[in-house]
Short mmCIF file of the C-alpha atoms (twelve columns), coordinates in Angstrom:
data_MODEL
# 
_entry.id   MODEL 
# 
loop_
_atom_site.group_PDB 
_atom_site.id 
_atom_site.type_symbol 
_atom_site.label_atom_id 
_atom_site.label_alt_id 
_atom_site.label_comp_id 
_atom_site.label_asym_id 
_atom_site.label_seq_id 
_atom_site.Cartn_x 
_atom_site.Cartn_y 
_atom_site.Cartn_z 
_atom_site.pdbx_PDB_model_num 
ATOM 1   C CA . MET A 1   -0.022  -0.016 0.019   1 
ATOM 2   C CA . ALA A 2   1.399   3.399  -1.004  1 
ATOM 3   C CA . ALA A 3   1.169   6.466  1.190   1 
ATOM 4   C CA . SER A 4   0.483   10.113 0.172   1 
ATOM 5   C CA . ARG A 5   1.857   13.244 1.835   1 
ATOM 6   C CA . ASP A 6   1.423   16.909 1.805   1 
ATOM 7   C CA . SER A 7   4.179   19.286 1.209   1 
ATOM 8   C CA . SER A 8   5.234   19.200 4.721   1 
ATOM 9   C CA . GLY A 9   5.354   15.320 4.713   1 
ATOM 10  C CA . ALA A 10  3.167   15.167 7.829   1 
ATOM 11  C CA . SER A 11  -0.170  13.679 6.518   1 
ATOM 12  C CA . GLN A 12  -0.085  10.069 5.469   1 
ATOM 13  C CA . ILE A 13  -2.981  8.872  3.238   1 
ATOM 14  C CA . PRO A 14  -3.256  5.279  2.294   1 
ATOM 15  C CA . ILE A 15  -3.758  4.887  -1.391  1 
ATOM 16  C CA . LEU A 16  -5.811  1.785  -2.327  1 
ATOM 17  C CA . PHE A 17  -5.690  2.139  -5.948  1 
ATOM 18  C CA . GLU A 18  -4.322  4.471  -8.674  1 
ATOM 19  C CA . ASP A 19  -4.323  4.742  -12.470 1 
ATOM 20  C CA . ASN A 20  -4.469  7.457  -15.112 1 
ATOM 21  C CA . HIS A 21  -8.136  8.136  -14.426 1 
ATOM 22  C CA . ILE A 22  -9.029  7.595  -10.734 1 
ATOM 23  C CA . LEU A 23  -7.436  7.705  -7.276  1 
ATOM 24  C CA . VAL A 24  -8.912  5.521  -4.441  1 
ATOM 25  C CA . VAL A 25  -7.720  6.422  -0.920  1 
ATOM 26  C CA . GLU A 26  -8.511  5.851  2.712   1 
ATOM 27  C CA . LYS A 27  -9.635  9.099  4.271   1 
ATOM 28  C CA . PRO A 28  -8.319  9.678  7.774   1 
ATOM 29  C CA . VAL A 29  -10.717 10.573 10.467  1 
ATOM 30  C CA . ASN A 30  -11.011 14.337 11.491  1 
ATOM 31  C CA . MET A 31  -9.566  15.567 8.192   1 
ATOM 32  C CA . PRO A 32  -11.899 17.774 6.053   1 
ATOM 33  C CA . THR A 33  -12.552 16.393 2.591   1 
ATOM 34  C CA . GLN A 34  -12.123 19.738 1.197   1 
ATOM 35  C CA . GLU A 35  -10.973 23.188 2.383   1 
ATOM 36  C CA . ASP A 36  -13.210 24.615 5.084   1 
ATOM 37  C CA . ASP A 37  -13.219 27.682 7.450   1 
ATOM 38  C CA . SER A 38  -10.942 25.820 9.810   1 
ATOM 39  C CA . ARG A 39  -8.142  26.111 7.336   1 
ATOM 40  C CA . ASP A 40  -6.815  22.737 8.437   1 
ATOM 41  C CA . PRO A 41  -5.186  20.499 5.939   1 
ATOM 42  C CA . ASP A 42  -7.811  18.911 3.755   1 
ATOM 43  C CA . LEU A 43  -7.789  15.765 1.788   1 
ATOM 44  C CA . LEU A 44  -8.330  17.185 -1.681  1 
ATOM 45  C CA . ASN A 45  -5.450  19.576 -1.409  1 
ATOM 46  C CA . VAL A 46  -3.114  17.144 0.346   1 
ATOM 47  C CA . LEU A 47  -3.663  14.644 -2.507  1 
ATOM 48  C CA . LYS A 48  -3.083  17.282 -5.151  1 
ATOM 49  C CA . ALA A 49  0.153   18.342 -3.509  1 
ATOM 50  C CA . ASP A 50  1.274   14.607 -3.378  1 
ATOM 51  C CA . LEU A 51  0.378   14.026 -7.145  1 
ATOM 52  C CA . LYS A 52  2.361   17.025 -8.086  1 
ATOM 53  C CA . HIS A 53  5.260   15.859 -6.026  1 
ATOM 54  C CA . ARG A 54  5.145   12.148 -7.139  1 
ATOM 55  C CA . HIS A 55  4.545   12.742 -10.835 1 
ATOM 56  C CA . ASN A 56  6.778   15.922 -11.043 1 
ATOM 57  C CA . LYS A 57  3.855   17.891 -12.511 1 
ATOM 58  C CA . PRO A 58  4.314   21.577 -13.355 1 
ATOM 59  C CA . GLY A 59  1.446   24.080 -12.676 1 
ATOM 60  C CA . ASN A 60  -1.934  23.144 -11.086 1 
ATOM 61  C CA . VAL A 61  -2.918  19.406 -10.611 1 
ATOM 62  C CA . TYR A 62  -6.403  18.416 -11.653 1 
ATOM 63  C CA . LEU A 63  -8.220  16.163 -9.011  1 
ATOM 64  C CA . GLY A 64  -11.990 15.990 -9.088  1 
ATOM 65  C CA . LEU A 65  -14.095 15.656 -5.927  1 
ATOM 66  C CA . VAL A 66  -17.193 13.508 -6.857  1 
ATOM 67  C CA . HIS A 67  -18.430 12.636 -3.322  1 
ATOM 68  C CA . ARG A 68  -17.628 13.508 0.306   1 
ATOM 69  C CA . LEU A 69  -17.312 12.123 3.764   1 
ATOM 70  C CA . ASP A 70  -18.052 14.249 6.998   1 
ATOM 71  C CA . ARG A 71  -14.861 15.381 8.699   1 
ATOM 72  C CA . PRO A 72  -15.032 12.990 11.496  1 
ATOM 73  C CA . VAL A 73  -15.640 9.909  9.169   1 
ATOM 74  C CA . GLY A 74  -12.782 7.818  7.819   1 
ATOM 75  C CA . GLY A 75  -12.806 5.187  5.021   1 
ATOM 76  C CA . VAL A 76  -12.854 4.766  1.271   1 
ATOM 77  C CA . MET A 77  -13.071 7.507  -1.197  1 
ATOM 78  C CA . VAL A 78  -12.511 7.850  -5.020  1 
ATOM 79  C CA . PHE A 79  -11.276 10.905 -6.752  1 
ATOM 80  C CA . ALA A 80  -11.161 11.662 -10.452 1 
ATOM 81  C CA . LYS A 81  -7.750  12.395 -12.115 1 
ATOM 82  C CA . THR A 82  -9.412  13.601 -15.407 1 
ATOM 83  C CA . SER A 83  -12.435 15.723 -16.236 1 
ATOM 84  C CA . LYS A 84  -13.865 12.886 -18.232 1 
ATOM 85  C CA . ALA A 85  -13.622 10.596 -15.191 1 
ATOM 86  C CA . ALA A 86  -15.062 13.350 -12.989 1 
ATOM 87  C CA . SER A 87  -17.954 13.651 -15.354 1 
ATOM 88  C CA . ARG A 88  -18.762 9.834  -15.335 1 
ATOM 89  C CA . LEU A 89  -18.320 9.358  -11.623 1 
ATOM 90  C CA . SER A 90  -20.402 12.371 -10.866 1 
ATOM 91  C CA . ASP A 91  -23.113 10.838 -13.070 1 
ATOM 92  C CA . ALA A 92  -22.812 7.602  -11.246 1 
ATOM 93  C CA . VAL A 93  -23.358 9.490  -7.868  1 
ATOM 94  C CA . ARG A 94  -26.431 11.280 -9.342  1 
ATOM 95  C CA . THR A 95  -27.914 8.056  -10.752 1 
ATOM 96  C CA . ARG A 96  -27.132 6.058  -7.537  1 
ATOM 97  C CA . GLN A 97  -24.736 3.766  -9.229  1 
ATOM 98  C CA . LEU A 98  -21.863 4.510  -6.825  1 
ATOM 99  C CA . ASP A 99  -22.432 1.781  -4.238  1 
ATOM 100 C CA . LYS A 100 -21.448 2.998  -0.713  1 
ATOM 101 C CA . THR A 101 -21.398 0.796  2.354   1 
ATOM 102 C CA . TYR A 102 -20.723 1.867  5.893   1 
ATOM 103 C CA . VAL A 103 -20.428 0.469  9.346   1 
ATOM 104 C CA . ALA A 104 -21.366 2.388  12.552  1 
ATOM 105 C CA . VAL A 105 -21.587 1.817  16.280  1 
ATOM 106 C CA . VAL A 106 -24.684 3.267  17.833  1 
ATOM 107 C CA . HIS A 107 -26.200 3.552  21.257  1 
ATOM 108 C CA . GLY A 108 -29.095 1.164  21.860  1 
ATOM 109 C CA . LYS A 109 -30.516 -1.213 19.315  1 
ATOM 110 C CA . PRO A 110 -32.587 -0.653 16.322  1 
ATOM 111 C CA . PRO A 111 -36.282 -1.675 16.331  1 
ATOM 112 C CA . GLN A 112 -35.751 -4.126 13.626  1 
ATOM 113 C CA . SER A 113 -32.742 -6.322 12.645  1 
ATOM 114 C CA . SER A 114 -32.939 -4.846 9.156   1 
ATOM 115 C CA . ALA A 115 -34.950 -2.012 7.459   1 
ATOM 116 C CA . THR A 116 -35.108 0.758  4.961   1 
ATOM 117 C CA . LEU A 117 -35.222 4.185  6.438   1 
ATOM 118 C CA . ARG A 118 -36.724 6.963  4.502   1 
ATOM 119 C CA . HIS A 119 -36.855 10.518 5.816   1 
ATOM 120 C CA . TRP A 120 -37.044 14.068 4.554   1 
ATOM 121 C CA . LEU A 121 -33.990 16.099 5.761   1 
ATOM 122 C CA . TRP A 122 -33.674 19.884 6.005   1 
ATOM 123 C CA . LYS A 123 -30.269 21.502 6.501   1 
ATOM 124 C CA . ASP A 124 -29.839 24.760 8.486   1 
ATOM 125 C CA . THR A 125 -26.872 26.330 6.783   1 
ATOM 126 C CA . ARG A 126 -26.406 28.860 9.569   1 
ATOM 127 C CA . THR A 127 -25.758 26.135 12.223  1 
ATOM 128 C CA . ASN A 128 -24.732 23.397 9.755   1 
ATOM 129 C CA . THR A 129 -27.121 21.048 11.323  1 
ATOM 130 C CA . VAL A 130 -29.614 18.623 9.698   1 
ATOM 131 C CA . SER A 131 -33.127 17.735 10.911  1 
ATOM 132 C CA . VAL A 132 -35.902 15.400 10.063  1 
ATOM 133 C CA . VAL A 133 -38.992 17.235 8.645   1 
ATOM 134 C CA . ARG A 134 -42.230 16.710 6.964   1 
ATOM 135 C CA . GLU A 135 -42.336 15.758 3.337   1 
ATOM 136 C CA . GLY A 136 -43.000 18.786 1.322   1 
ATOM 137 C CA . GLN A 137 -41.279 21.221 3.516   1 
ATOM 138 C CA . GLN A 138 -39.342 23.847 1.424   1 
ATOM 139 C CA . ASP A 139 -35.782 22.853 0.555   1 
ATOM 140 C CA . ALA A 140 -36.090 19.502 2.269   1 
ATOM 141 C CA . LYS A 141 -34.616 16.548 0.581   1 
ATOM 142 C CA . GLU A 142 -35.403 12.816 0.562   1 
ATOM 143 C CA . ALA A 143 -33.010 10.582 2.344   1 
ATOM 144 C CA . VAL A 144 -32.962 6.807  1.923   1 
ATOM 145 C CA . LEU A 145 -30.677 4.009  3.535   1 
ATOM 146 C CA . ASP A 146 -30.799 0.383  4.386   1 
ATOM 147 C CA . TYR A 147 -29.441 -0.807 7.627   1 
ATOM 148 C CA . LYS A 148 -28.588 -4.198 9.000   1 
ATOM 149 C CA . LEU A 149 -27.764 -5.125 12.648  1 
ATOM 150 C CA . LEU A 150 -24.501 -7.041 12.902  1 
ATOM 151 C CA . GLY A 151 -24.425 -7.360 16.733  1 
ATOM 152 C CA . SER A 152 -25.165 -5.879 20.140  1 
ATOM 153 C CA . GLN A 153 -23.582 -5.770 23.632  1 
ATOM 154 C CA . ASP A 154 -23.344 -3.540 26.590  1 
ATOM 155 C CA . GLY A 155 -25.871 -1.021 25.201  1 
ATOM 156 C CA . LEU A 156 -24.098 -0.502 21.882  1 
ATOM 157 C CA . SER A 157 -25.011 -2.076 18.472  1 
ATOM 158 C CA . LEU A 158 -22.850 -2.600 15.366  1 
ATOM 159 C CA . ILE A 159 -24.859 -1.625 12.184  1 
ATOM 160 C CA . GLN A 160 -24.070 -2.043 8.522   1 
ATOM 161 C CA . ILE A 161 -25.517 0.786  6.232   1 
ATOM 162 C CA . LYS A 162 -26.043 0.895  2.519   1 
ATOM 163 C CA . LEU A 163 -26.514 4.519  1.365   1 
ATOM 164 C CA . HIS A 164 -28.986 5.074  -1.477  1 
ATOM 165 C CA . THR A 165 -28.772 8.982  -1.271  1 
ATOM 166 C CA . GLY A 166 -25.917 11.108 -0.211  1 
ATOM 167 C CA . ARG A 167 -27.441 13.883 2.017   1 
ATOM 168 C CA . PRO A 168 -25.284 15.904 4.513   1 
ATOM 169 C CA . HIS A 169 -25.136 14.143 7.924   1 
ATOM 170 C CA . GLN A 170 -27.659 11.621 6.656   1 
ATOM 171 C CA . ILE A 171 -26.532 8.464  8.474   1 
ATOM 172 C CA . ARG A 172 -26.158 10.369 11.756  1 
ATOM 173 C CA . VAL A 173 -29.654 12.041 11.527  1 
ATOM 174 C CA . GLN A 174 -31.667 9.130  10.272  1 
ATOM 175 C CA . LEU A 175 -30.155 6.729  12.919  1 
ATOM 176 C CA . ALA A 176 -30.671 9.226  15.614  1 
ATOM 177 C CA . ALA A 177 -34.311 9.630  14.465  1 
ATOM 178 C CA . ILE A 178 -35.023 5.988  15.269  1 
ATOM 179 C CA . GLY A 179 -33.313 6.275  18.768  1 
ATOM 180 C CA . CYS A 180 -29.849 4.877  17.661  1 
ATOM 181 C CA . THR A 181 -27.494 7.860  18.068  1 
ATOM 182 C CA . LEU A 182 -24.019 7.151  16.784  1 
ATOM 183 C CA . TYR A 183 -21.324 6.596  19.263  1 
ATOM 184 C CA . GLY A 184 -19.265 9.641  19.705  1 
ATOM 185 C CA . ASP A 185 -21.625 11.958 17.824  1 
ATOM 186 C CA . GLN A 186 -21.347 15.414 19.718  1 
ATOM 187 C CA . ARG A 187 -23.578 17.244 17.173  1 
ATOM 188 C CA . TYR A 188 -26.581 14.882 17.273  1 
ATOM 189 C CA . GLY A 189 -26.070 12.984 20.510  1 
ATOM 190 C CA . SER A 190 -24.535 15.167 23.103  1 
ATOM 191 C CA . ALA A 191 -26.881 13.793 25.764  1 
ATOM 192 C CA . VAL A 192 -25.358 10.255 25.553  1 
ATOM 193 C CA . ASN A 193 -21.877 10.870 24.232  1 
ATOM 194 C CA . LYS A 194 -18.810 12.228 26.177  1 
ATOM 195 C CA . PRO A 195 -16.718 15.198 24.797  1 
ATOM 196 C CA . GLY A 196 -13.693 13.905 23.040  1 
ATOM 197 C CA . GLN A 197 -15.121 10.511 21.843  1 
ATOM 198 C CA . GLN A 198 -14.558 9.789  18.251  1 
ATOM 199 C CA . LEU A 199 -17.404 9.401  15.878  1 
ATOM 200 C CA . ALA A 200 -17.975 5.640  15.188  1 
ATOM 201 C CA . LEU A 201 -18.845 5.790  11.414  1 
ATOM 202 C CA . TRP A 202 -16.643 4.300  8.731   1 
ATOM 203 C CA . ALA A 203 -16.925 4.178  4.927   1 
ATOM 204 C CA . THR A 204 -16.003 0.494  4.665   1 
ATOM 205 C CA . ALA A 205 -16.959 -0.388 1.078   1 
ATOM 206 C CA . LEU A 206 -17.153 1.389  -2.368  1 
ATOM 207 C CA . ALA A 207 -18.044 -0.134 -5.726  1 
ATOM 208 C CA . PHE A 208 -18.492 1.623  -9.033  1 
ATOM 209 C CA . GLU A 209 -17.865 1.174  -12.711 1 
ATOM 210 C CA . HIS A 210 -14.430 2.344  -13.969 1 
ATOM 211 C CA . PRO A 211 -15.099 5.489  -15.911 1 
ATOM 212 C CA . THR A 212 -13.155 4.262  -19.052 1 
ATOM 213 C CA . LEU A 213 -12.596 0.516  -18.658 1 
ATOM 214 C CA . LYS A 214 -16.311 -0.081 -17.829 1 
ATOM 215 C CA . GLU A 215 -15.487 -2.833 -15.363 1 
ATOM 216 C CA . THR A 216 -16.761 -2.906 -11.752 1 
ATOM 217 C CA . LEU A 217 -14.231 -2.005 -9.138  1 
ATOM 218 C CA . ARG A 218 -14.749 -2.698 -5.431  1 
ATOM 219 C CA . PHE A 219 -12.614 -1.423 -2.546  1 
ATOM 220 C CA . ARG A 220 -12.862 -2.082 1.172   1 
ATOM 221 C CA . SER A 221 -11.430 -0.834 4.370   1 
ATOM 222 C CA . LEU A 222 -11.944 -1.554 8.065   1 
ATOM 223 C CA . PRO A 223 -11.970 0.941  10.890  1 
ATOM 224 C CA . PRO A 224 -9.128  0.820  13.442  1 
ATOM 225 C CA . MET A 225 -9.423  -1.908 16.086  1 
ATOM 226 C CA . GLN A 226 -9.925  0.336  18.993  1 
ATOM 227 C CA . ARG A 227 -13.108 1.134  21.204  1 
ATOM 228 C CA . PRO A 228 -15.802 1.019  20.275  1 
ATOM 229 C CA . TRP A 229 -14.961 -1.046 17.153  1 
ATOM 230 C CA . SER A 230 -12.907 -3.614 19.090  1 
ATOM 231 C CA . GLU A 231 -16.099 -4.561 20.986  1 
ATOM 232 C CA . PHE A 232 -17.487 -6.228 17.967  1 
ATOM 233 C CA . THR A 233 -16.522 -8.782 15.185  1 
ATOM 234 C CA . LEU A 234 -16.327 -6.632 12.040  1 
ATOM 235 C CA . PRO A 235 -17.624 -7.961 8.715   1 
ATOM 236 C CA . GLU A 236 -14.917 -9.826 6.634   1 
ATOM 237 C CA . LEU A 237 -13.576 -8.014 3.612   1 
# 
């Protein structure tokens, strides 16, 4: 496995796959996907700097962002190295052909061992928070996911999630809506989580059609084996 670095050499980004068209990496937790108000090093620019360094490229390096992970979330992401790849991957996201699977540790136990959750979500851009609202509310967007219970113990549950839409904070808000707040989620679960706990949500699998070869690619990653992940047997890759 290769590793990427920014200009300071401080940030190590595992590279899962790379060719002339795409770059698949494992996003570290607590790194923004793209530049934000914090001005902290972000994944997109760190990877651009690394491509420029490794390939000795003059001028600006193109790297297309086609999907995102929340800052506290780690796991598999794909970037486009050409505009053609970016267009085709973005279309795959829009048509729900980019298959994304996550695992999460939540407080409590879901009411069913598996189910489809369908909510309408509204984002307050002033506070950067998302809430469940009634269908038809202005600016609300439909959010759909499937979940499967993988195990429960000591008041926590391990859940596998298949996303069908990619709304901001979707998994966190939808699971909280059924009484299963994510472990470590300070934004939507401060009543049950302690300050400093790491959000237990990981993008564990990604599958999509290669933008030029037209073959299906699958990439997988597991979260670090530390609490609360270490309390469960994670699904085999």
